[in-house]
Backbone as a ProteinNet text record, in pm:
[ID]
protein_1_A
[PRIMARY]
XXXXXXXXXXXXXXXXXXXXXXXXXXXXXXXXXXXXXXXXXXXXXXXXXXXXXXXXXXXXXXXXXXXXXXXXXXXXXXXXXXXXXXXXXXXXXXXXXXXXXXXXXXXXXXXXXXXXXXXXXXXXXXXXXXXXXXXXXXXXXXXXXXXXXXXXXXXXXXXXXXXXXXXXXXXXXXXXXXXXXXXXXXXXXXXXXXXXXXXXXXXXXXXXXXXXXXX
[TERTIARY]
-342.3	-237.6	-104.7	1.7	135.3	234.4	356.7	458.3	584.2	590.9	706.8	825.5	803	909	888.3	967.4	951	979	887.9	901.7	980	963.1	1039.7	1035.5	1129.9	1130.1	1050	945.4	867	910.7	856.2	887.1	757.7	750.8	636.1	643.4	538.4	539.6	439.8	345.7	250.5	184	156.9	81.3	-21.2	-147.8	-256.2	-348.5	-380.2	-472.2	-616.2	-691.8	-834.2	-908.4	-1040.6	-1113.1	-1082.4	-1031.2	-1002.3	-900.1	-818.8	-721.2	-617.7	-516.9	-419.2	-418.3	-428.6	-418.1	-272.3	-214.4	-72	-56.4	25.5	54.8	198.3	214.1	341.7	379.9	506.1	554.9	613.7	559.1	606.9	574	660.2	629.1	595	659.9	632.8	496.2	468.5	342.5	220.7	242.1	129.1	108.4	197	187.1	56.9	0.1	-128.5	-226.5	-199.2	-283.1	-413.9	-520.5	-650.8	-713	-812.2	-884.6	-938.6	-916.8	-968.6	-873.1	-760.9	-664.8	-577.4	-508.2	-426.8	-278.4	-207.6	-61.8	-9.7	92.9	154.5	259.5	248.6	342.2	412.1	541	614.8	541.5	482.3	416.3	272.7	217.1	78.7	-7.5	-107	-197.5	-288	-279.3	-358.4	-432.5	-546.7	-632.3	-605.9	-582.7	-558.7	-687.6	-682.3	-799.9	-784.1	-660.1	-640.1	-505	-499.3	-375.2	-357.2	-237.3	-207.1	-64.4	-51.5	81	152.9	270.2	347.7	320.1	218.2	182.3	49.5	37.7	-91.4	-116.7	-244.6	-282.3	-359	-340.1	-408.2	-454.7	-561.2	-606.9	-564.6	-488.3	-440.5	-525.6	-612.1	-707.3	-637.2	-709.5	-653.8	-602.6	-677.5	-636.4	-501.2	-480.4	-352.8	-240.8	-269.1	-167.9	-125.7	-221.9	-192.6	-106.7	-123.3	-61.1	63.9	99.5	212.9	302.2	414.8	509.2	467.9	357.7	315.8	277.1	249.9	217.1	334.1	455.3	574.1	633.5	566.2	623.1	613	704.8	709.1	747.1	719.7	753.9	903.8	936.7	1076.3	1120.1	1043	1078	1064.4	1150.5	1138.4	1055.9	978.6	895.3	902.5	889.4	885.8	747.5	741.8	614	603	483.7	454.1	307.1	279.6	141.7	90	-42.4	-102.4	-61.4	-40.1	6.6	-107.9	-94.2	-200.6	-210.1	-330.9	-353.2	-270.7	-197.8	-117.3	26.5	61.7	199.4	288.9	419.8	515.5	510.9	519.4	522.2	668.2	720.7	863.4	906.8	818.7	853.5	772.1	671.7	578	442.7	339.6	204.5	191.7	154.2	138.8	5.5	-53.3	-180.6	-165.4	-52.1	-36.5	-103.5	-126.1	-186.2	-77.3	-34.4	77	35.2	118.8	90.7	149.5	245.7	307.2	430	485.9	608	724.7	833.3	957.3	1052.9	1176.4	1277.2	1405.4	1459	1588.6	1695	1776	1876.8	2016.8	2064.3	2202.1	2224.4	2330.2	2371.4	2522.5	2570.2	2713.9	2773.3	2905.3	2968	2926.9	2881.7	2839.2	2693.2	2624	2485.1	2382.9	2427.2	2332.6	2269	2137.5	2065.8	1969.7	1969.6	1888.1	1773.6	1655.8	1536.6	1474.7	1426.2	1353.3	1211.2	1160.8	1024.5	931	811.2	713.2	659	607.9	555.2	445.7	452.3	346.8	370.3	471	492.3	597	679	788.4	737.2	618.5	567.8	535.2	521.7	492.2	618.2	732.5	856.2	946.4	986.5	1069.5	1194	1301.4	1424.4	1400.1	1448.5	1433.1	1289.9	1203.9	1069.8	1068.9	950.8	937.6	877	921.1	863.2	876.8	781.5	789	831.3	935	984	970.3	884.4	854.2	815.6	742.8	693.5	791.1	908.7	1009.7	1003.2	983.8	981.5	1123.1	1142.2	1275.8	1272.8	1389.2	1403.8	1472.5	1413.9	1466.5	1592.8	1701.4	1826.5	1832.1	1780.3	1778.4	1668.8	1615.7	1506.9	1512.4	1476.5	1457.4	1324.9	1292.3	1168.1	1170.1	1288.1	1297.6	1338.1	1402.3	1451.5	1470.8	1491.3	1524.8	1628.3	1695.2	1796.6	1774.2	1818.1	1802.4	1936.7	1973.6	2093.4	2052.7	2076.8	2033.8	2139.6	2097.6	2190.5	2208	2318.7	2342.8	2229.6	2164.1	2055.2	1940.2	1904.5	1797.5	1836.1	1961.1	2007.3	2003.2	2030.4	2035.4	1897.4	1806.4	1680.5	1560.6	1580.7	1471.2	1514.7	1420.2	1450.3	1536.8	1549.7	1624.6	1771.9	1823.8	1962.9	1984.9	1877	1886.5	1842.7	1805.4	1757.2	1871.2	1836.6	1930.6	1880.7	1971.7	1928.4	1819.8	1713.8	1601.2	1485.4	1506.5	1397.5	1289.7	1162.1	1054.7	1038.6	998.5	972.5	841.5	768.3	642.7	671.8	603.3	622.8	491.8	498.4	385.7	437.5	386.5	430.1	355.5	397.5	337.1	190.9	99.9	-43.6	-82	-12.2	-43.8	-24.6	76.1	100.6	-15.3	-72.8	-185.1	-309.8	-334.8	-450.8	-433.8	-313.2	-288	-309.8	-261	-278.5	-426.3	-503.2	-645.2	-722.5	-693	-764.3	-723.6	-598.3	-549.8	-573.3	-582.3	-586.8	-704	-827.4	-935	-905.6	-842.1	-810.3	-696.8	-599.9	-490.5	-540.2	-631.2	-687.3	-768.1	-851.9	-934.8	-848.8	-740.5	-651.3	-580.7	-541.1	-475.3	-570.8	-697.2	-797.3	-826.4	-837.2	-865.8	-752.9	-629	-516	-515.2	-549	-551.5	-660.8	-778.1	-888.9	-855.6	-773.1	-738	-611.7	-561.6	-442.5	-313.6	-321.9	-200.2	-199.6	-108.2	-97.2	-54.6	-118.9	-82.4	-146.2	-245.6	-306.4	-444.1	-461.3	-589.6	-618	-726.6	-767.6	-670.1	-663.3	-575	-635.2	-547.5	-593.9	-655.5	-763.6	-825.8	-749.5	-741.9	-668.5	-759.5
-1100.8	-1052.4	-1052.6	-1089.9	-1097.4	-1026.3	-1003.4	-938.7	-1022.6	-1138.7	-1225.7	-1188.1	-1108.8	-1077	-1166	-1270.9	-1369.5	-1304.1	-1326.3	-1264.4	-1350.4	-1480.6	-1569.5	-1712.6	-1792.7	-1935.2	-2005.5	-2074.8	-2152.2	-2297.1	-2372.5	-2515.4	-2596.1	-2699.7	-2790.1	-2872.8	-2863.3	-2937	-3051.8	-3053	-3164.7	-3167.5	-3288.6	-3310	-3419.2	-3385	-3478.4	-3491	-3613.8	-3637.5	-3622.6	-3538.3	-3519.7	-3543.1	-3557.7	-3585.6	-3485.2	-3536.8	-3458.3	-3346.6	-3357.1	-3251.4	-3302	-3217.6	-3241.6	-3119.2	-3141	-3030.1	-3018.6	-2903.7	-2882.1	-2775.3	-2804.8	-2708.1	-2659.9	-2528.5	-2464.5	-2371	-2374.3	-2282	-2158.9	-2042.3	-1916.5	-1803.2	-1773.1	-1671.6	-1535.1	-1493.5	-1360.8	-1354.7	-1448.6	-1440.2	-1470.7	-1539.9	-1566.9	-1455.8	-1357.8	-1253.3	-1174.6	-1166	-1097.3	-1178.9	-1309.3	-1394.6	-1430	-1435.6	-1476.5	-1577.1	-1647.9	-1744.4	-1677.4	-1740.8	-1689.6	-1602.8	-1564	-1481.1	-1567.7	-1501.4	-1572.3	-1559.5	-1671	-1674.2	-1757.8	-1707.2	-1782.8	-1875.8	-2003.6	-2106.8	-2162.6	-2132.5	-2167	-2118.5	-2000.5	-1939.7	-1978.9	-2063.8	-2108.6	-2032.6	-1961.1	-1887.4	-1986.3	-1987.3	-2079.4	-2002.1	-2057	-1991.3	-2048.2	-1960.4	-2001.6	-2055.4	-2178.1	-2237	-2242.6	-2225.7	-2228.9	-2164.3	-2096.1	-2036.7	-2078.1	-2128.6	-2169	-2127.1	-2016.1	-1965.1	-1922.2	-1979.2	-1946.3	-2041.3	-2128.2	-2223.7	-2183.8	-2210.7	-2194.1	-2315.6	-2344.6	-2460.5	-2417.2	-2491.2	-2465.8	-2598.4	-2594.5	-2713.1	-2700.3	-2797.7	-2798.2	-2898.2	-2848.3	-2935	-3014.8	-3116	-3208.1	-3135.3	-3036.3	-2960.8	-2895.3	-2835.8	-2770.9	-2872.6	-2985.8	-3091	-3141.4	-3148.1	-3195.3	-3096.3	-2967.6	-2864.2	-2801.6	-2840	-2776.5	-2881.1	-2832.3	-2921.9	-2952.7	-2894.5	-2918.2	-3063.7	-3137.8	-3280	-3358	-3303	-3375.4	-3320.7	-3224	-3169.1	-3269.6	-3257.6	-3348.8	-3271.1	-3330	-3267.1	-3236.9	-3115.4	-3072.1	-2989.6	-2993.5	-2914.5	-2765.3	-2685.9	-2540.9	-2491.3	-2385.9	-2327.7	-2176.3	-2112.2	-1966	-1916.1	-1814.5	-1762.1	-1612.4	-1572.1	-1431	-1405.2	-1303.7	-1263	-1183.4	-1180.4	-1101.4	-955.2	-888.4	-749.8	-654	-568.8	-473.7	-364.4	-313.4	-206.6	-84.1	-30.2	88	58.8	-70.9	-104.8	-95.8	-90.5	-88.1	-220.2	-210.4	-329	-368.2	-442.8	-473.1	-567	-659.5	-753.8	-726.9	-813.1	-789.7	-846	-813.7	-856.5	-1007.1	-1072.9	-1218.9	-1255.4	-1364.5	-1411.2	-1529.3	-1594.9	-1717.1	-1835.6	-1825.5	-1934	-1996.9	-2115.2	-2180.3	-2223.3	-2189.1	-2225.6	-2361.3	-2407	-2536.2	-2554.6	-2673.4	-2700.2	-2715.1	-2648.2	-2663.5	-2750.9	-2758.8	-2841.6	-2761.4	-2764.1	-2701.8	-2783.3	-2715.5	-2786.5	-2771.6	-2648	-2628	-2481.9	-2454.4	-2317.7	-2309.8	-2206.2	-2191.7	-2108.6	-2096.7	-2025.8	-1879	-1819.3	-1679.3	-1663.3	-1773.4	-1766.7	-1776.4	-1791.3	-1807.1	-1945.6	-1946.5	-2069.8	-2103.6	-2229.8	-2274.8	-2362.3	-2340.7	-2418.5	-2468.2	-2592.1	-2644.1	-2590.9	-2557.6	-2507.8	-2619.9	-2628.9	-2726	-2682.9	-2774.8	-2740.1	-2634	-2539.3	-2438.9	-2310.8	-2305	-2182.9	-2089.6	-2139.5	-2057.8	-1930.8	-1935.8	-1818.3	-1702	-1730.4	-1625.1	-1569.9	-1628.2	-1591	-1515.7	-1394.3	-1311.2	-1265.9	-1245.3	-1196.4	-1060.8	-1047.4	-928.7	-911	-1007.3	-1005.2	-1070	-1079.3	-1133.9	-1273.1	-1354.6	-1486.9	-1517.1	-1592.3	-1634.2	-1780.1	-1807.4	-1943.2	-1974.6	-2068.7	-2100.1	-1975.1	-1885	-1765.5	-1650.9	-1664.3	-1559.1	-1483.5	-1353.1	-1270	-1255.2	-1296.5	-1297.4	-1239.9	-1193.7	-1139.6	-1242.7	-1266.8	-1367.4	-1314.7	-1391.2	-1353.2	-1403.7	-1523.7	-1581.9	-1686.8	-1713.8	-1811	-1877.7	-2006.4	-2081.2	-2154.8	-2239.3	-2315.7	-2418.3	-2460.7	-2568.3	-2523.6	-2405.7	-2365.6	-2215.2	-2167.4	-2026.8	-2018.9	-1906.5	-1888	-1757.8	-1757.4	-1645.2	-1618.6	-1491.2	-1455.1	-1427.6	-1523.3	-1511.8	-1442.9	-1341	-1270.8	-1350.8	-1330.2	-1405.6	-1397.4	-1279.1	-1264.9	-1360.2	-1372.3	-1464	-1607.9	-1643.4	-1779.5	-1810.4	-1708.9	-1729.6	-1731.9	-1645.6	-1623.7	-1696	-1772.3	-1848.5	-1992.6	-2073.3	-2214.7	-2234	-2131.6	-2149.1	-2176.4	-2133.3	-2162.5	-2304	-2379.2	-2515.1	-2619	-2574.5	-2666.1	-2749.9	-2874.7	-2967	-2999.8	-3035.3	-3071.7	-3179.1	-3153.7	-3246.2	-3207.7	-3112.6	-3069.8	-2996.3	-3022.3	-2946.8	-2809.4	-2712.4	-2576.7	-2528.2	-2449	-2391	-2266.6	-2256.1	-2142.8	-2068.4	-1937.6	-1852	-1746.6	-1748.5	-1651.6	-1520.1	-1418.8	-1285.5	-1291.3	-1260.8	-1268.5	-1173.2	-1061.4	-966.5	-1030.7	-1116.5	-1183.3	-1274.3	-1339.7	-1431.4	-1354.9	-1240.8	-1160.7	-1103	-1055	-1000.2	-1107.1	-1227.7	-1335.9	-1365.6	-1373.6	-1408	-1298.9	-1173	-1061.6	-1044.4	-1071.5	-1047.5	-1164.5	-1286.3	-1404.1	-1404	-1362.5	-1361.4	-1267.4	-1154.4	-1057.8	-1108.1	-1175.3	-1231.1	-1342.5	-1426	-1535.5	-1481.4	-1378.6	-1323.5	-1253.3	-1189.7	-1123.8	-1222.5	-1336.1	-1439.9	-1497	-1518.4	-1573.2	-1476.4	-1346.8	-1247.6	-1239.7	-1245.5	-1240.6	-1362.4	-1477.8	-1599.4	-1591.3	-1538.6	-1527.2	-1431.5	-1329.1	-1230.3	-1266	-1384.7	-1427.8	-1390.3	-1345.2	-1313.5	-1170.3	-1139.9	-1004.4	-909.3	-793.5	-693.1	-714.8	-802.5	-831.7	-767.2	-648.5	-580	-521.6	-443.8	-386.2	-278	-255.4	-151.2	-13.6	84.1	221.5	271.5	347.8	408.9	533.7	562.1	678.7	800.7
-906.8	-994.8	-920.1	-990.7	-930.8	-1021.6	-970.6	-1053	-1068.8	-1003.1	-1019.2	-933.8	-829.6	-733.1	-610.9	-601.5	-494.6	-359.5	-264.4	-132.2	-35	-45.5	42	-11.6	36	7.2	116.1	74.5	169.4	170.8	264.5	275.6	281.1	202.1	206.4	335.1	418	545.2	546.7	452.5	446.6	309.9	261.7	138.2	166.1	155.7	187.4	66.7	30.7	-80.3	-31.7	-101	-73.5	-204.7	-204.9	-328.5	-439.4	-552.1	-672.5	-650.7	-546.1	-518.3	-418.4	-396.4	-290.4	-200.1	-70.1	24.7	66.9	38.9	63.3	170.8	269.3	375.1	358.9	364.1	333.6	447.4	485.9	589.2	521	557.9	501.1	594.9	692.4	794.1	737.9	629	575.1	507.8	417.6	342.7	429.5	541.3	630.6	732.8	735.3	838.1	828.4	706.9	692.5	607.7	594.9	510.5	581.6	502.5	554.3	459.3	509	427.3	300.6	185.5	59.1	-18.8	42.9	-29.8	-121.3	-213.5	-312.7	-280.5	-294.3	-282.3	-397.9	-465.8	-574	-516.1	-551.2	-506.3	-629.8	-642.7	-764.4	-889.5	-877.2	-991.4	-1012.8	-926.8	-939.7	-839.5	-887.8	-799.7	-726.6	-593.2	-511.9	-403.5	-361.9	-262.7	-124.1	-30.2	108.2	168.3	220.8	285.7	437.6	485.6	630.6	662.3	776.6	825	969.9	1001.7	1138.9	1170.3	1242.2	1273.1	1146.8	1121.8	1001.8	886.3	901.7	796.4	732.3	602.8	535.5	447.6	426.1	345.5	221.9	113.4	-13.1	-70.3	-148.1	-219.8	-365.9	-413.3	-551.2	-628.9	-716.9	-785.9	-895.4	-944.7	-1043.4	-1167.1	-1215.1	-1334.1	-1312.9	-1195	-1165.4	-1153.6	-1092.8	-1081.5	-1218.7	-1311.6	-1446.1	-1524	-1497.7	-1580.6	-1518.8	-1398.2	-1331.8	-1266.1	-1215.3	-1148.1	-1005.3	-956.9	-818.6	-793	-899.7	-882.9	-822.3	-834.2	-789.2	-660	-597	-474.9	-361.2	-266.7	-152.7	-27.5	87.3	214.8	217.6	257.4	262.8	144	35	-82.7	-54.6	-115.9	-109	-227.4	-205.1	-309.8	-303.3	-419.5	-426.9	-387.7	-302.4	-254.8	-283.5	-328.2	-349.7	-321.3	-240.3	-217.1	-336.9	-351.2	-458.6	-443.4	-557.1	-557.8	-525.9	-423.8	-393	-499.1	-521.2	-617.5	-579.4	-677.9	-653.2	-615.5	-600.2	-565.4	-688.4	-665.7	-775.7	-852.4	-984.6	-1069.2	-1088.1	-991.6	-992.1	-1101.6	-1140.7	-1245.8	-1370.1	-1396.6	-1506.1	-1465.6	-1540.5	-1504.8	-1520	-1410.9	-1409.6	-1346.5	-1392.8	-1339.1	-1243.8	-1248.2	-1170.4	-1235.9	-1368.3	-1446.1	-1532.7	-1497.1	-1565.8	-1706.1	-1804.6	-1943.5	-1980.6	-1904.5	-1932.6	-1844.9	-1848.7	-1773.5	-1869.5	-1835.8	-1909.9	-1831.4	-1879.3	-1813.3	-1796.2	-1676	-1651.6	-1724.8	-1807	-1886.1	-1828.5	-1814.2	-1767.8	-1735	-1657.3	-1628.2	-1642.7	-1714.2	-1732.5	-1618.5	-1609.3	-1496.8	-1486.7	-1596	-1593.7	-1551.3	-1524.9	-1479.8	-1590.4	-1717.3	-1827.9	-1817.4	-1798.2	-1768.3	-1880.9	-1922.9	-2035.3	-1986.2	-2048.5	-2017.5	-2147.6	-2147.1	-2262.7	-2261.6	-2380.1	-2396	-2438.1	-2379.5	-2428.4	-2563.6	-2643.4	-2775.6	-2766.8	-2859.3	-2868.9	-2793.2	-2705.8	-2627.1	-2686.8	-2778.4	-2831.4	-2898.4	-2958.7	-3029.9	-2936.1	-2807	-2710.8	-2643.2	-2672.1	-2602.8	-2699.7	-2662.4	-2749.3	-2673.6	-2748.2	-2688.5	-2622.5	-2500.7	-2415.2	-2364.7	-2390.4	-2334.5	-2196.8	-2136.9	-2001.8	-2004	-1908.5	-1886.3	-1737.7	-1682.9	-1542.9	-1536.6	-1458.9	-1437.6	-1289.1	-1256.8	-1116.3	-1038.1	-1106.9	-1040	-1032.5	-1094.4	-1093.3	-1225.5	-1220.2	-1340.1	-1394	-1520.5	-1579.5	-1720.2	-1766	-1900.8	-1989	-2104.9	-2197.5	-2264.8	-2256.3	-2321.5	-2464.8	-2489	-2623.3	-2626.9	-2746.4	-2758.3	-2894.6	-2897.3	-3020.7	-3008.6	-3104.4	-3097.4	-2984.9	-2942.7	-2844.1	-2705	-2693.5	-2561.3	-2554.1	-2430.6	-2409.2	-2298.7	-2290	-2186.9	-2112.2	-1987	-1895.8	-1829.9	-1815.9	-1741.2	-1596.8	-1508.6	-1369.4	-1284.9	-1209.5	-1121.7	-992.7	-920.5	-797.1	-696	-684.1	-587.5	-618.9	-746.9	-785.9	-757.1	-784.2	-757.1	-607.3	-526.9	-381.3	-317.3	-363.3	-293.1	-353.7	-460.9	-521.4	-544.6	-584	-609.9	-734	-818.7	-943.4	-918.9	-806	-773.2	-725.9	-706.3	-654.9	-758.1	-876	-978.8	-1035.4	-1070.7	-1133.5	-1273	-1365.9	-1501	-1498.7	-1573.6	-1578.8	-1489.7	-1398.6	-1309.9	-1389.9	-1360	-1426.2	-1363.7	-1445.2	-1395.8	-1456	-1378.5	-1427.4	-1510.9	-1624.3	-1713.8	-1734	-1724.7	-1761.4	-1858.1	-1980.3	-2080.3	-2058.8	-2131.1	-2118.8	-2163	-2071.9	-2101.6	-2214.3	-2228.1	-2335	-2472.3	-2484.7	-2612.5	-2648.7	-2551	-2578.4	-2620.3	-2556	-2594.2	-2734.6	-2764.4	-2898.1	-3003.7	-2978.2	-3075	-3098.3	-2990.9	-3005.3	-3078.4	-3046.3	-3109.5	-3256	-3286.3	-3421.9	-3516.1	-3462.7	-3549.2	-3647.2	-3611.3	-3711.1	-3827.6	-3798.4	-3903	-3991.4	-3928	-4006.6	-4096.7	-4042.9	-4122.3	-4239.7	-4214.1	-4321.3	-4425	-4378.3	-4471.8	-4561.9	-4502.9	-4581.9	-4684.5	-4640.9	-4732.3	-4845.7	-4813	-4915.7	-5016.8	-4966.3	-5057.9	-5149.7	-5091.5	-5172.6	-5278.3	-5241.7	-5336.8	-5450.3	-5417.9	-5519.4	-5595.8	-5570.7	-5643.4	-5575.5	-5451.8	-5378.2	-5332	-5240.1	-5187	-5297.9	-5304	-5403.3	-5539.6	-5546.7	-5678.1	-5689.7	-5632.6	-5638.1	-5773.9	-5783.4	-5911.8	-5955.7	-6084.1	-6137.1	-6108.7	-6095.9	-6076.9	-6205.7	-6193.6	-6313.1	-6351.7	-6477.5	-6525.2	-6527.5
[MASK]
+++++++++++++++++++++++++++++++++++++++++++++++++++++++++++++++++++++++++++++++++++++++++++++++++++++++++++++++++++++++++++++++++++++++++++++++++++++++++++++++++++++++++++++++++++++++++++++++++++++++++++++++++++++++

Protein backbone atom coordinates (compact mmCIF):
# COMPACT_ATOMS: atom_id res chain seq x y z
CA UNK A 1 0.00 0.00 0.00
CA UNK A 2 1.22 3.50 -0.87
CA UNK A 3 0.02 7.07 -0.32
CA UNK A 4 1.50 8.89 -3.32
CA UNK A 5 4.04 10.96 -1.40
CA UNK A 6 7.21 10.60 -3.47
CA UNK A 7 10.27 10.08 -1.28
CA UNK A 8 12.99 10.68 -3.83
CA UNK A 9 13.84 10.84 -7.51
CA UNK A 10 15.66 7.71 -8.59
CA UNK A 11 17.75 7.09 -11.69
CA UNK A 12 17.56 4.13 -14.04
CA UNK A 13 21.07 2.65 -14.20
CA UNK A 14 20.42 -0.57 -16.14
CA UNK A 15 17.70 -2.30 -18.16
CA UNK A 16 18.22 -5.97 -19.00
CA UNK A 17 15.86 -8.21 -20.94
CA UNK A 18 15.11 -11.51 -19.19
CA UNK A 19 12.52 -14.19 -20.12
CA UNK A 20 9.03 -12.60 -20.18
CA UNK A 21 10.26 -9.54 -18.26
CA UNK A 22 12.79 -6.74 -17.98
CA UNK A 23 15.16 -6.52 -15.03
CA UNK A 24 15.55 -2.87 -14.12
CA UNK A 25 18.17 -1.50 -11.75
CA UNK A 26 17.44 1.83 -10.10
CA UNK A 27 19.61 4.10 -7.97
CA UNK A 28 17.79 5.42 -4.91
CA UNK A 29 19.88 5.92 -1.75
CA UNK A 30 16.91 6.75 0.47
CA UNK A 31 14.56 3.92 -0.49
CA UNK A 32 17.38 1.37 -0.42
CA UNK A 33 18.51 2.43 3.06
CA UNK A 34 16.27 -0.23 4.61
CA UNK A 35 15.21 -2.22 1.53
CA UNK A 36 15.38 -6.01 1.54
CA UNK A 37 14.65 -8.74 -0.96
CA UNK A 38 10.89 -9.19 -1.44
CA UNK A 39 9.84 -5.73 -0.29
CA UNK A 40 7.73 -3.39 -2.43
CA UNK A 41 8.79 -0.06 -3.91
CA UNK A 42 6.62 2.04 -6.20
CA UNK A 43 8.44 3.16 -9.35
CA UNK A 44 6.52 5.89 -11.18
CA UNK A 45 3.45 4.58 -9.42
CA UNK A 46 3.99 0.90 -10.25
CA UNK A 47 4.32 -1.45 -7.27
CA UNK A 48 7.40 -3.62 -7.90
CA UNK A 49 9.15 -6.29 -5.84
CA UNK A 50 12.79 -5.86 -4.91
CA UNK A 51 14.84 -8.82 -6.15
CA UNK A 52 18.30 -7.49 -5.28
CA UNK A 53 19.93 -4.65 -3.34
CA UNK A 54 23.51 -3.50 -3.89
CA UNK A 55 24.56 -0.37 -2.07
CA UNK A 56 22.28 2.47 -3.19
CA UNK A 57 20.92 0.43 -6.14
CA UNK A 58 18.01 -1.99 -6.19
CA UNK A 59 16.73 -4.26 -8.94
CA UNK A 60 13.18 -5.25 -9.89
CA UNK A 61 11.68 -7.54 -12.50
CA UNK A 62 9.00 -5.85 -14.60
CA UNK A 63 6.83 -8.57 -16.15
CA UNK A 64 5.24 -8.42 -19.59
CA UNK A 65 1.79 -7.54 -18.21
CA UNK A 66 3.21 -4.50 -16.40
CA UNK A 67 5.17 -3.41 -19.45
CA UNK A 68 1.99 -3.60 -21.51
CA UNK A 69 -0.08 -1.55 -19.06
CA UNK A 70 2.39 1.13 -17.94
CA UNK A 71 4.93 3.59 -19.25
CA UNK A 72 7.80 1.48 -17.86
CA UNK A 73 8.11 -0.18 -21.27
CA UNK A 74 9.74 3.05 -22.49
CA UNK A 75 12.18 3.72 -19.67
CA UNK A 76 15.87 3.96 -20.50
CA UNK A 77 19.17 4.30 -18.68
CA UNK A 78 19.48 7.82 -17.26
CA UNK A 79 15.75 8.40 -16.86
CA UNK A 80 14.50 9.77 -13.55
CA UNK A 81 11.66 7.97 -11.76
CA UNK A 82 9.49 8.70 -8.72
CA UNK A 83 10.18 6.34 -5.82
CA UNK A 84 8.11 5.52 -2.74
CA UNK A 85 8.48 2.72 -0.22
CA UNK A 86 5.40 0.84 0.97
CA UNK A 87 3.58 2.69 3.76
CA UNK A 88 4.08 1.11 7.21
CA UNK A 89 0.98 0.32 9.28
CA UNK A 90 0.09 3.25 11.51
CA UNK A 91 1.89 5.89 9.44
CA UNK A 92 0.26 9.16 8.40
CA UNK A 93 -1.81 8.95 5.22
CA UNK A 94 -0.22 11.93 3.53
CA UNK A 95 -1.83 11.44 0.13
CA UNK A 96 -4.55 8.86 -0.53
CA UNK A 97 -4.83 5.08 -0.51
CA UNK A 98 -2.96 3.63 -3.49
CA UNK A 99 -2.15 0.07 -4.52
CA UNK A 100 0.52 0.74 -7.11
CA UNK A 101 -1.66 -0.97 -9.73
CA UNK A 102 -1.74 1.18 -12.86
CA UNK A 103 -5.17 1.49 -14.47
CA UNK A 104 -3.89 2.97 -17.72
CA UNK A 105 -1.51 5.46 -19.28
CA UNK A 106 -2.46 9.04 -19.96
CA UNK A 107 -0.61 11.73 -21.88
CA UNK A 108 0.92 14.94 -20.61
CA UNK A 109 -0.68 17.75 -22.62
CA UNK A 110 0.41 21.17 -21.33
CA UNK A 111 1.05 23.35 -18.29
CA UNK A 112 0.14 27.03 -18.03
CA UNK A 113 2.23 29.68 -16.18
CA UNK A 114 0.13 29.19 -13.02
CA UNK A 115 1.01 25.48 -12.88
CA UNK A 116 -2.37 24.15 -14.07
CA UNK A 117 -1.39 20.97 -15.88
CA UNK A 118 -3.56 19.01 -18.32
CA UNK A 119 -3.43 15.27 -19.00
CA UNK A 120 -5.34 13.20 -21.55
CA UNK A 121 -7.43 10.36 -20.12
CA UNK A 122 -7.51 6.90 -21.73
CA UNK A 123 -10.97 5.58 -22.66
CA UNK A 124 -12.99 4.22 -19.77
CA UNK A 125 -11.26 5.99 -16.88
CA UNK A 126 -13.17 9.28 -16.85
CA UNK A 127 -16.03 7.76 -14.85
CA UNK A 128 -13.66 7.19 -11.92
CA UNK A 129 -12.27 10.73 -11.90
CA UNK A 130 -14.19 13.49 -10.10
CA UNK A 131 -13.48 17.15 -9.45
CA UNK A 132 -11.66 17.58 -6.12
CA UNK A 133 -11.14 13.82 -5.96
CA UNK A 134 -7.79 12.03 -5.90
CA UNK A 135 -5.76 10.50 -8.72
CA UNK A 136 -2.18 9.23 -8.91
CA UNK A 137 -0.03 10.43 -11.81
CA UNK A 138 3.30 8.61 -12.06
CA UNK A 139 2.85 7.67 -8.41
CA UNK A 140 2.15 11.22 -7.19
CA UNK A 141 -1.06 11.71 -5.21
CA UNK A 142 -2.87 14.70 -6.71
CA UNK A 143 -6.21 16.50 -6.45
CA UNK A 144 -8.28 16.86 -9.60
CA UNK A 145 -9.03 20.49 -10.48
CA UNK A 146 -11.29 19.77 -13.47
CA UNK A 147 -12.26 16.75 -15.56
CA UNK A 148 -14.03 15.90 -18.81
CA UNK A 149 -14.45 12.66 -20.74
CA UNK A 150 -11.15 13.23 -22.54
CA UNK A 151 -8.85 14.94 -20.04
CA UNK A 152 -8.30 16.24 -16.53
CA UNK A 153 -6.24 19.01 -15.01
CA UNK A 154 -4.18 19.36 -11.85
CA UNK A 155 -2.88 22.47 -10.09
CA UNK A 156 0.73 21.51 -9.37
CA UNK A 157 2.58 23.35 -6.62
CA UNK A 158 6.25 24.33 -7.14
CA UNK A 159 7.46 21.66 -4.68
CA UNK A 160 5.82 18.88 -6.71
CA UNK A 161 7.28 20.27 -9.94
CA UNK A 162 10.73 20.38 -8.35
CA UNK A 163 10.80 17.06 -6.48
CA UNK A 164 9.02 14.72 -8.93
CA UNK A 165 9.21 13.84 -12.59
CA UNK A 166 6.08 15.91 -13.31
CA UNK A 167 8.18 19.07 -13.49
CA UNK A 168 10.22 17.52 -16.29
CA UNK A 169 7.42 16.18 -18.48
CA UNK A 170 7.05 17.37 -22.07
CA UNK A 171 3.86 17.40 -24.19
CA UNK A 172 3.21 13.90 -25.49
CA UNK A 173 4.98 12.08 -22.66
CA UNK A 174 3.08 9.07 -21.28
CA UNK A 175 2.19 9.00 -17.58
CA UNK A 176 0.92 6.18 -15.38
CA UNK A 177 -2.54 6.69 -13.90
CA UNK A 178 -4.14 5.01 -10.92
CA UNK A 179 -7.69 6.08 -10.11
CA UNK A 180 -9.24 5.94 -6.65
CA UNK A 181 -9.62 2.25 -5.78
CA UNK A 182 -12.71 3.03 -3.68
CA UNK A 183 -14.52 4.19 -6.81
CA UNK A 184 -13.85 0.87 -8.53
CA UNK A 185 -15.13 -1.16 -5.59
CA UNK A 186 -18.26 0.98 -5.31
CA UNK A 187 -18.96 0.51 -9.02
CA UNK A 188 -18.56 -3.27 -8.84
CA UNK A 189 -20.71 -3.65 -5.72
CA UNK A 190 -23.43 -1.30 -6.92
CA UNK A 191 -23.66 -2.30 -10.59
CA UNK A 192 -25.77 -5.50 -10.09
CA UNK A 193 -28.31 -3.52 -8.06
CA UNK A 194 -28.37 -0.68 -10.55
CA UNK A 195 -28.84 -3.14 -13.42
CA UNK A 196 -31.66 -4.98 -11.62
CA UNK A 197 -33.30 -1.70 -10.71
CA UNK A 198 -33.20 -0.54 -14.31
CA UNK A 199 -34.66 -3.85 -15.47
CA UNK A 200 -37.43 -3.73 -12.87
CA UNK A 201 -38.34 -0.19 -13.85
CA UNK A 202 -38.44 -1.19 -17.50
CA UNK A 203 -40.64 -4.22 -16.75
CA UNK A 204 -43.04 -2.01 -14.80
CA UNK A 205 -43.26 0.56 -17.54
CA UNK A 206 -40.76 2.97 -16.07
CA UNK A 207 -39.71 4.47 -12.76
CA UNK A 208 -42.64 5.40 -10.55
CA UNK A 209 -45.14 3.13 -12.31
CA UNK A 210 -45.86 0.85 -9.34
CA UNK A 211 -49.24 -0.30 -8.07
CA UNK A 212 -51.81 2.22 -6.90
CA UNK A 213 -52.34 2.75 -3.20
CA UNK A 214 -55.43 1.04 -1.77
CA UNK A 215 -58.02 3.28 -0.18
